[in-house]
Each structure stands twice: as structure tokens, then as C-alpha cells.
Amino acid sequence: MRSIQELERLATELRLHIMNMMGANKAHHFGGSLSAADLMTGIYFHGMRYDPQNPAWPERDRFVMSKGHCVPAQYAALAMLGVFPLAELATLKQLGTRLQGHPAAHLLPGIEACTGSLGQGLSFANGMALAGRMQQRDYRLYCLMGDGETHEGQVWEAARTTAQQRLHNVTAIIDRNGLKAMDSSYTAADLGHLAGRWAALGWAVREINGHNMAEIVTALDWARAEDQAPCVILAATVKGRGVSFLEGQAQYHNAALSPEQLAAAIAELEAPVTRGAKEQAQ
């Protein structure tokens, strides 16, 4: 069992891998990948039953990255676990790479679903949960969605199905960073009462700070223990979290950073790591 401090350190490492693999002068989904970094760390390094040496293990828990454009955060987690080499992260979005800009389950071990057409991930998770029931397996499903994604009607059709089919091994996580590609998640429609909407459909609901690792761990433990309803974790986050000039800025949803900006971002993320190492050495 990893400590909260260790998980926080891993989350910082994960953010550094995100920045390094994306690099400079090429458009990438910085904002949403960084906002999900703490959640991804909690899921992969605490919540999931998972064997990195055997990513096809039939009894493994499954993770679906419904907001597929933020898959760099998942790539970083899988590489840190040893599912594939860390050095391969540098091939992100290169011609012929296994690390496509959206998840490609046929190319890379550890990827469970080809996603990116927003709104479809929870339906996919439901299908895998039903398959597990038929096969009499007790694995869990984790599905990460963006809050802007909940404008899609398919999300609510899937949420109703999860509850009606009593798929209590499904946990949905909403990365609620408040921003879409170009503006607020609430520009087109008010999504301010998400907790009530999910509860009305028969889900157990928990609202957390998606950057507080203790709250993330507690919520994941709660979801695993809940056996009367599927669970949704509404995680309040900040787009671009960890890099001050990216935080809360919609223009960095999918953008390129200059070499100078990238160097500044990496230095900012490395600062607490360096400071912690010095403190331990004293």
C-alpha cells in the first residue's frame, strides 16, 4: 500500500512525463492531461487490481479513458508501471508509433478501448462489465470522462443502463476542470447539478477535490466497497494543473508550447522534487 506522500510524488513524475513526451512546437492536449494526472495516479497506483507484467490478465480491473485526447496521462502511468518502456513515451504521435494521439487498443498493451469520439466510454465500460458478469469474473471498471463530455446524450443513456443493469462494479470519474476546447464547460448548457443528475439515475455519488490525493484514495476505496449501486466520483480539478501559466487557460486545451515555455513548465514541476531531495539530504 503506497502512502499519500508516495502517490503525490508519483503524480509529479507523471506530469513530468506528460510534458517531456509532448515536447515543444507541436500541438498537444496539455490542459486535460495535466488536470487528470492526480486521478490517473490514484487509479493506477492505488485503486486498480492490475499486474503490469501481464496486462492481458483476465482478472485485471479495466480502465477506459473516455476523453481519449488525454491519453498521454494514461501512457505515462502505464510506462511508469512497466507495461512498456519509458523511452517509448518520446514517440508520442509519431508516424507508426504505438502511442497514437487517441487510444489504440489494437496497438498498445494496457489500452482497453479505442476512444476519442466523446461520450462513448461509459457505454464501452458497461459492455465490459456485462461480459465480466457472463464470465463470472469480479473485475472492476473505471471510466474517466471530462465534464464537457457530459453534454453528450449517450453519457446519460449509458448511465441509466449502468444502474438498471445493476453494474455495481462500474466506477465513473468526472474530471471536472470546467473547460472545454475553447471555453467554459457550461457555455452551451448548465451542468451545475451533476451530483443530483447521477443520483436520480441510481448512482452513488461522491464529490472530491481531484488534486487532493487523500480524497482521491478515500473515494476510490469507497467505490470499491460500495455494492449496492454503481459509483461516480465528481472530481473538481484545474485544467493544466501543475504548470502555473497553463492553469485554467482554455487555449491550452490543444496547443503547442515554445521551447522556452516547455523548459519553464518542466522547471516548475521539478522544483518541489529538487527541494524535497535537498531537504532529505540535510
mmCIF file of C-alpha atoms in Angstrom:
data_model
loop_
_atom_site.group_PDB
_atom_site.id
_atom_site.type_symbol
_atom_site.label_atom_id
_atom_site.label_comp_id
_atom_site.label_asym_id
_atom_site.label_seq_id
_atom_site.Cartn_x
_atom_site.Cartn_y
_atom_site.Cartn_z
ATOM 1 C CA MET A 1 0.000 0.000 0.000
ATOM 2 C CA ARG A 2 1.562 3.283 -1.123
ATOM 3 C CA SER A 3 1.474 6.289 1.177
ATOM 4 C CA ILE A 4 -0.196 9.554 0.207
ATOM 5 C CA GLN A 5 3.250 11.166 0.017
ATOM 6 C CA GLU A 6 4.475 8.481 -2.377
ATOM 7 C CA LEU A 7 1.375 8.854 -4.565
ATOM 8 C CA GLU A 8 1.877 12.625 -4.675
ATOM 9 C CA ARG A 9 5.471 12.080 -5.778
ATOM 10 C CA LEU A 10 4.302 9.705 -8.495
ATOM 11 C CA ALA A 11 1.748 12.267 -9.675
ATOM 12 C CA THR A 12 4.507 14.847 -10.094
ATOM 13 C CA GLU A 13 6.605 12.311 -12.001
ATOM 14 C CA LEU A 14 3.604 11.531 -14.189
ATOM 15 C CA ARG A 15 3.180 15.238 -15.025
ATOM 16 C CA LEU A 16 6.850 15.494 -15.951
ATOM 17 C CA HIS A 17 6.487 12.539 -18.312
ATOM 18 C CA ILE A 18 3.462 14.229 -19.895
ATOM 19 C CA MET A 19 5.424 17.419 -20.564
ATOM 20 C CA ASN A 20 8.532 15.646 -21.810
ATOM 21 C CA MET A 21 6.702 13.270 -24.138
ATOM 22 C CA MET A 22 4.689 16.108 -25.681
ATOM 23 C CA GLY A 23 7.697 18.324 -26.261
ATOM 24 C CA ALA A 24 7.803 21.721 -27.936
ATOM 25 C CA ASN A 25 6.422 23.186 -31.159
ATOM 26 C CA LYS A 26 3.714 20.570 -31.643
ATOM 27 C CA ALA A 27 0.060 20.804 -30.628
ATOM 28 C CA HIS A 28 -0.877 18.515 -27.763
ATOM 29 C CA HIS A 29 -3.679 18.239 -25.193
ATOM 30 C CA PHE A 30 -1.755 19.721 -22.276
ATOM 31 C CA GLY A 31 -4.678 21.058 -20.224
ATOM 32 C CA GLY A 32 -6.833 17.958 -19.778
ATOM 33 C CA SER A 33 -3.898 15.572 -19.468
ATOM 34 C CA LEU A 34 -2.474 17.592 -16.577
ATOM 35 C CA SER A 35 -5.848 18.037 -14.852
ATOM 36 C CA ALA A 36 -6.273 14.251 -14.808
ATOM 37 C CA ALA A 37 -2.762 13.427 -13.559
ATOM 38 C CA ASP A 38 -3.631 13.055 -9.869
ATOM 39 C CA LEU A 39 -6.716 10.978 -10.698
ATOM 40 C CA MET A 40 -4.710 8.710 -13.005
ATOM 41 C CA THR A 41 -2.094 8.219 -10.307
ATOM 42 C CA GLY A 42 -4.719 7.283 -7.729
ATOM 43 C CA ILE A 43 -6.473 4.885 -10.087
ATOM 44 C CA TYR A 44 -3.422 3.034 -11.409
ATOM 45 C CA PHE A 45 -1.162 3.112 -8.350
ATOM 46 C CA HIS A 46 -3.796 2.630 -5.648
ATOM 47 C CA GLY A 47 -7.280 1.731 -6.863
ATOM 48 C CA MET A 48 -6.869 -0.874 -9.583
ATOM 49 C CA ARG A 49 -6.144 -4.574 -9.298
ATOM 50 C CA TYR A 50 -3.550 -4.788 -12.019
ATOM 51 C CA ASP A 51 -0.458 -6.776 -12.981
ATOM 52 C CA PRO A 52 1.853 -4.653 -15.164
ATOM 53 C CA GLN A 53 3.790 -7.773 -16.167
ATOM 54 C CA ASN A 54 0.591 -9.309 -17.546
ATOM 55 C CA PRO A 55 -1.652 -6.510 -18.899
ATOM 56 C CA ALA A 56 -3.945 -9.115 -20.506
ATOM 57 C CA TRP A 57 -4.573 -10.913 -17.176
ATOM 58 C CA PRO A 58 -8.264 -11.907 -17.330
ATOM 59 C CA GLU A 59 -8.891 -10.944 -13.693
ATOM 60 C CA ARG A 60 -7.462 -7.428 -14.035
ATOM 61 C CA ASP A 61 -9.506 -4.311 -13.384
ATOM 62 C CA ARG A 62 -10.142 -2.339 -16.574
ATOM 63 C CA PHE A 63 -9.691 1.377 -17.241
ATOM 64 C CA VAL A 64 -11.413 3.251 -20.076
ATOM 65 C CA MET A 65 -10.128 6.720 -20.997
ATOM 66 C CA SER A 66 -13.367 8.093 -22.406
ATOM 67 C CA LYS A 67 -11.855 11.549 -23.035
ATOM 68 C CA GLY A 68 -9.389 9.893 -25.366
ATOM 69 C CA HIS A 69 -7.459 13.040 -26.282
ATOM 70 C CA CYS A 70 -5.990 12.981 -22.752
ATOM 71 C CA VAL A 71 -4.455 9.524 -23.216
ATOM 72 C CA PRO A 72 -0.897 10.875 -22.640
ATOM 73 C CA ALA A 73 -1.707 10.750 -18.921
ATOM 74 C CA GLN A 74 -2.570 7.058 -19.290
ATOM 75 C CA TYR A 75 0.527 6.369 -21.385
ATOM 76 C CA ALA A 76 2.661 7.892 -18.638
ATOM 77 C CA ALA A 77 1.011 5.743 -15.951
ATOM 78 C CA LEU A 78 1.407 2.531 -17.956
ATOM 79 C CA ALA A 79 5.060 3.257 -18.721
ATOM 80 C CA MET A 80 5.787 4.108 -15.081
ATOM 81 C CA LEU A 81 4.278 0.759 -14.107
ATOM 82 C CA GLY A 82 6.493 -1.013 -16.634
ATOM 83 C CA VAL A 83 3.846 -2.113 -19.145
ATOM 84 C CA PHE A 84 6.071 -0.691 -21.898
ATOM 85 C CA PRO A 85 9.443 1.119 -21.793
ATOM 86 C CA LEU A 86 9.583 4.698 -20.526
ATOM 87 C CA ALA A 87 11.775 5.570 -23.504
ATOM 88 C CA GLU A 88 8.863 4.841 -25.831
ATOM 89 C CA LEU A 89 6.958 7.840 -24.450
ATOM 90 C CA ALA A 90 9.123 10.039 -26.699
ATOM 91 C CA THR A 91 7.411 8.518 -29.772
ATOM 92 C CA LEU A 92 4.025 10.101 -28.944
ATOM 93 C CA LYS A 93 2.076 10.881 -32.157
ATOM 94 C CA GLN A 94 4.966 9.993 -34.427
ATOM 95 C CA LEU A 95 4.238 8.160 -37.670
ATOM 96 C CA GLY A 96 3.923 4.426 -36.971
ATOM 97 C CA THR A 97 4.081 4.731 -33.177
ATOM 98 C CA ARG A 98 2.026 2.629 -30.788
ATOM 99 C CA LEU A 99 1.320 5.843 -28.866
ATOM 100 C CA GLN A 100 -1.290 7.485 -31.034
ATOM 101 C CA GLY A 101 -2.969 10.790 -30.164
ATOM 102 C CA HIS A 102 -6.043 8.800 -29.113
ATOM 103 C CA PRO A 103 -6.053 5.321 -27.513
ATOM 104 C CA ALA A 104 -5.435 2.447 -29.924
ATOM 105 C CA ALA A 105 -6.212 -0.811 -28.129
ATOM 106 C CA HIS A 106 -5.004 -2.917 -31.073
ATOM 107 C CA LEU A 107 -1.532 -1.371 -30.863
ATOM 108 C CA LEU A 108 -0.572 -0.959 -27.222
ATOM 109 C CA PRO A 109 -0.872 -3.364 -24.265
ATOM 110 C CA GLY A 110 -2.790 -1.835 -21.374
ATOM 111 C CA ILE A 111 -5.216 0.125 -23.569
ATOM 112 C CA GLU A 112 -8.692 -1.378 -23.224
ATOM 113 C CA ALA A 113 -10.727 0.712 -25.678
ATOM 114 C CA CYS A 114 -10.322 2.852 -28.788
ATOM 115 C CA THR A 115 -11.883 6.127 -27.685
ATOM 116 C CA GLY A 116 -11.908 9.782 -28.624
ATOM 117 C CA SER A 117 -15.365 10.235 -30.098
ATOM 118 C CA LEU A 118 -16.585 11.778 -26.866
ATOM 119 C CA GLY A 119 -19.423 10.255 -24.877
ATOM 120 C CA GLN A 120 -18.830 6.602 -25.734
ATOM 121 C CA GLY A 121 -16.511 5.422 -22.959
ATOM 122 C CA LEU A 122 -19.133 4.630 -20.325
ATOM 123 C CA SER A 123 -21.091 2.531 -22.832
ATOM 124 C CA PHE A 124 -17.899 0.604 -23.520
ATOM 125 C CA ALA A 125 -17.315 0.114 -19.790
ATOM 126 C CA ASN A 126 -20.875 -1.164 -19.404
ATOM 127 C CA GLY A 127 -20.241 -3.733 -22.129
ATOM 128 C CA MET A 128 -17.107 -4.993 -20.414
ATOM 129 C CA ALA A 129 -18.955 -5.147 -17.093
ATOM 130 C CA LEU A 130 -21.700 -7.242 -18.670
ATOM 131 C CA ALA A 131 -19.071 -9.511 -20.250
ATOM 132 C CA GLY A 132 -17.460 -9.964 -16.839
ATOM 133 C CA ARG A 133 -20.813 -10.920 -15.347
ATOM 134 C CA MET A 134 -21.368 -13.538 -18.056
ATOM 135 C CA GLN A 135 -17.869 -14.917 -17.489
ATOM 136 C CA GLN A 136 -18.329 -14.852 -13.688
ATOM 137 C CA ARG A 137 -15.347 -12.585 -13.159
ATOM 138 C CA ASP A 138 -15.221 -9.976 -10.402
ATOM 139 C CA TYR A 139 -13.076 -7.308 -12.038
ATOM 140 C CA ARG A 140 -13.957 -3.619 -11.767
ATOM 141 C CA LEU A 141 -14.344 -0.980 -14.470
ATOM 142 C CA TYR A 142 -13.035 2.573 -14.149
ATOM 143 C CA CYS A 143 -14.129 5.139 -16.735
ATOM 144 C CA LEU A 144 -12.662 8.654 -16.802
ATOM 145 C CA MET A 145 -14.743 11.334 -18.529
ATOM 146 C CA GLY A 146 -14.472 15.079 -18.996
ATOM 147 C CA ASP A 147 -17.189 17.380 -17.705
ATOM 148 C CA GLY A 148 -17.683 18.901 -21.159
ATOM 149 C CA GLU A 149 -18.213 15.352 -22.398
ATOM 150 C CA THR A 150 -21.354 15.069 -20.296
ATOM 151 C CA HIS A 151 -23.115 17.277 -22.877
ATOM 152 C CA GLU A 152 -23.316 14.087 -24.952
ATOM 153 C CA GLY A 153 -26.658 12.317 -24.662
ATOM 154 C CA GLN A 154 -25.028 8.914 -24.885
ATOM 155 C CA VAL A 155 -23.403 9.514 -21.489
ATOM 156 C CA TRP A 156 -26.832 9.706 -19.841
ATOM 157 C CA GLU A 157 -28.207 6.737 -21.781
ATOM 158 C CA ALA A 158 -25.205 4.735 -20.605
ATOM 159 C CA ALA A 159 -25.552 5.998 -17.017
ATOM 160 C CA ARG A 160 -29.169 4.861 -16.923
ATOM 161 C CA THR A 161 -28.155 1.454 -18.300
ATOM 162 C CA THR A 162 -25.399 1.011 -15.694
ATOM 163 C CA ALA A 163 -27.884 1.480 -12.872
ATOM 164 C CA GLN A 164 -30.715 -0.500 -14.469
ATOM 165 C CA GLN A 165 -28.420 -3.466 -15.154
ATOM 166 C CA ARG A 166 -27.054 -3.220 -11.603
ATOM 167 C CA LEU A 167 -23.464 -2.974 -12.820
ATOM 168 C CA HIS A 168 -22.154 -2.139 -9.383
ATOM 169 C CA ASN A 169 -18.563 -2.867 -10.403
ATOM 170 C CA VAL A 170 -18.511 0.261 -12.601
ATOM 171 C CA THR A 171 -16.937 3.460 -11.279
ATOM 172 C CA ALA A 172 -17.186 6.633 -13.338
ATOM 173 C CA ILE A 173 -14.832 9.522 -12.636
ATOM 174 C CA ILE A 174 -15.584 13.008 -13.961
ATOM 175 C CA ASP A 175 -12.535 15.232 -14.457
ATOM 176 C CA ARG A 176 -14.472 18.407 -13.713
ATOM 177 C CA ASN A 177 -11.975 21.065 -14.793
ATOM 178 C CA GLY A 178 -14.654 23.443 -16.041
ATOM 179 C CA LEU A 179 -13.208 23.999 -19.523
ATOM 180 C CA LYS A 180 -13.802 22.536 -22.964
ATOM 181 C CA ALA A 181 -11.767 23.075 -26.117
ATOM 182 C CA MET A 182 -12.427 26.795 -26.396
ATOM 183 C CA ASP A 183 -14.455 27.996 -23.423
ATOM 184 C CA SER A 184 -16.291 27.032 -20.237
ATOM 185 C CA SER A 185 -17.887 23.602 -19.937
ATOM 186 C CA TYR A 186 -21.099 25.423 -19.054
ATOM 187 C CA THR A 187 -21.374 27.747 -22.064
ATOM 188 C CA ALA A 188 -23.752 25.584 -24.102
ATOM 189 C CA ALA A 189 -25.775 24.117 -21.227
ATOM 190 C CA ASP A 190 -25.812 24.286 -17.459
ATOM 191 C CA LEU A 191 -24.173 21.239 -15.906
ATOM 192 C CA GLY A 192 -24.174 22.675 -12.421
ATOM 193 C CA HIS A 193 -26.246 19.926 -10.792
ATOM 194 C CA LEU A 194 -24.254 16.890 -11.841
ATOM 195 C CA ALA A 195 -24.490 15.196 -8.452
ATOM 196 C CA GLY A 196 -28.271 15.293 -8.494
ATOM 197 C CA ARG A 197 -28.470 14.043 -12.067
ATOM 198 C CA TRP A 198 -26.338 10.990 -11.362
ATOM 199 C CA ALA A 199 -28.131 10.260 -8.086
ATOM 200 C CA ALA A 200 -31.511 10.459 -9.829
ATOM 201 C CA LEU A 201 -30.375 7.720 -12.200
ATOM 202 C CA GLY A 202 -29.469 5.423 -9.301
ATOM 203 C CA TRP A 203 -25.762 6.097 -8.845
ATOM 204 C CA ALA A 204 -23.932 6.578 -5.574
ATOM 205 C CA VAL A 205 -22.190 9.962 -5.789
ATOM 206 C CA ARG A 206 -19.111 11.406 -4.129
ATOM 207 C CA GLU A 207 -17.696 14.893 -4.749
ATOM 208 C CA ILE A 208 -13.980 15.462 -4.135
ATOM 209 C CA ASN A 209 -11.056 17.750 -4.795
ATOM 210 C CA GLY A 210 -9.423 15.960 -7.718
ATOM 211 C CA HIS A 211 -5.981 17.238 -6.745
ATOM 212 C CA ASN A 212 -6.131 16.109 -3.119
ATOM 213 C CA MET A 213 -4.576 12.651 -3.097
ATOM 214 C CA ALA A 214 -6.047 11.715 0.276
ATOM 215 C CA GLU A 215 -9.536 12.479 -1.024
ATOM 216 C CA ILE A 216 -8.873 10.569 -4.252
ATOM 217 C CA VAL A 217 -7.704 7.473 -2.359
ATOM 218 C CA THR A 218 -10.651 7.624 0.046
ATOM 219 C CA ALA A 219 -13.104 7.950 -2.840
ATOM 220 C CA LEU A 220 -11.615 5.008 -4.719
ATOM 221 C CA ASP A 221 -11.771 2.857 -1.573
ATOM 222 C CA TRP A 222 -15.389 3.933 -1.071
ATOM 223 C CA ALA A 223 -16.273 2.935 -4.636
ATOM 224 C CA ARG A 224 -14.681 -0.491 -4.265
ATOM 225 C CA ALA A 225 -16.597 -1.134 -1.044
ATOM 226 C CA GLU A 226 -19.967 0.020 -2.439
ATOM 227 C CA ASP A 227 -22.003 -2.991 -3.589
ATOM 228 C CA GLN A 228 -25.492 -1.525 -3.857
ATOM 229 C CA ALA A 229 -25.030 0.897 -6.761
ATOM 230 C CA PRO A 230 -22.536 1.977 -9.417
ATOM 231 C CA CYS A 231 -20.377 4.863 -8.202
ATOM 232 C CA VAL A 232 -19.474 8.197 -9.722
ATOM 233 C CA ILE A 233 -16.701 10.413 -8.393
ATOM 234 C CA LEU A 234 -17.116 14.078 -9.320
ATOM 235 C CA ALA A 235 -13.574 15.430 -9.098
ATOM 236 C CA ALA A 236 -13.127 19.202 -9.098
ATOM 237 C CA THR A 237 -9.892 19.889 -10.978
ATOM 238 C CA VAL A 238 -7.962 22.685 -12.691
ATOM 239 C CA LYS A 239 -7.112 22.428 -16.358
ATOM 240 C CA GLY A 240 -3.333 22.491 -16.789
ATOM 241 C CA ARG A 241 -2.758 21.732 -13.097
ATOM 242 C CA GLY A 242 0.869 21.924 -12.010
ATOM 243 C CA VAL A 243 2.082 24.489 -14.535
ATOM 244 C CA SER A 244 1.033 27.963 -13.444
ATOM 245 C CA PHE A 245 0.796 29.594 -16.869
ATOM 246 C CA LEU A 246 -1.323 26.707 -18.201
ATOM 247 C CA GLU A 247 -3.755 26.531 -15.296
ATOM 248 C CA GLY A 248 -7.345 27.469 -16.111
ATOM 249 C CA GLN A 249 -6.477 28.516 -19.672
ATOM 250 C CA ALA A 250 -8.776 27.100 -22.363
ATOM 251 C CA GLN A 251 -6.291 27.971 -25.130
ATOM 252 C CA TYR A 252 -4.000 25.195 -23.899
ATOM 253 C CA HIS A 253 -6.633 22.524 -24.404
ATOM 254 C CA ASN A 254 -4.798 21.592 -27.614
ATOM 255 C CA ALA A 255 -1.847 23.848 -28.355
ATOM 256 C CA ALA A 256 1.868 23.970 -28.961
ATOM 257 C CA LEU A 257 4.381 25.266 -26.452
ATOM 258 C CA SER A 258 7.562 27.042 -27.444
ATOM 259 C CA PRO A 259 10.867 25.535 -26.273
ATOM 260 C CA GLU A 260 11.075 28.319 -23.699
ATOM 261 C CA GLN A 261 7.573 27.623 -22.388
ATOM 262 C CA LEU A 262 8.283 23.895 -22.187
ATOM 263 C CA ALA A 263 11.523 24.487 -20.287
ATOM 264 C CA ALA A 264 9.725 26.788 -17.842
ATOM 265 C CA ALA A 265 6.953 24.221 -17.292
ATOM 266 C CA ILE A 266 9.418 21.406 -16.622
ATOM 267 C CA ALA A 267 11.430 23.588 -14.252
ATOM 268 C CA GLU A 268 8.284 24.462 -12.310
ATOM 269 C CA LEU A 269 7.325 20.796 -11.963
ATOM 270 C CA GLU A 270 10.847 19.773 -10.989
ATOM 271 C CA ALA A 271 11.213 22.495 -8.336
ATOM 272 C CA PRO A 272 9.377 20.687 -5.485
ATOM 273 C CA VAL A 273 11.163 17.424 -6.342
ATOM 274 C CA THR A 274 14.554 19.130 -6.144
ATOM 275 C CA ARG A 275 13.596 20.939 -2.958
ATOM 276 C CA GLY A 276 12.401 17.697 -1.341
ATOM 277 C CA ALA A 277 15.630 15.911 -2.255
ATOM 278 C CA LYS A 278 17.678 18.697 -0.670
ATOM 279 C CA GLU A 279 15.594 18.591 2.500
ATOM 280 C CA GLN A 280 16.071 14.841 2.812
ATOM 281 C CA ALA A 281 19.820 15.204 2.313
ATOM 282 C CA GLN A 282 20.134 17.733 5.140
#
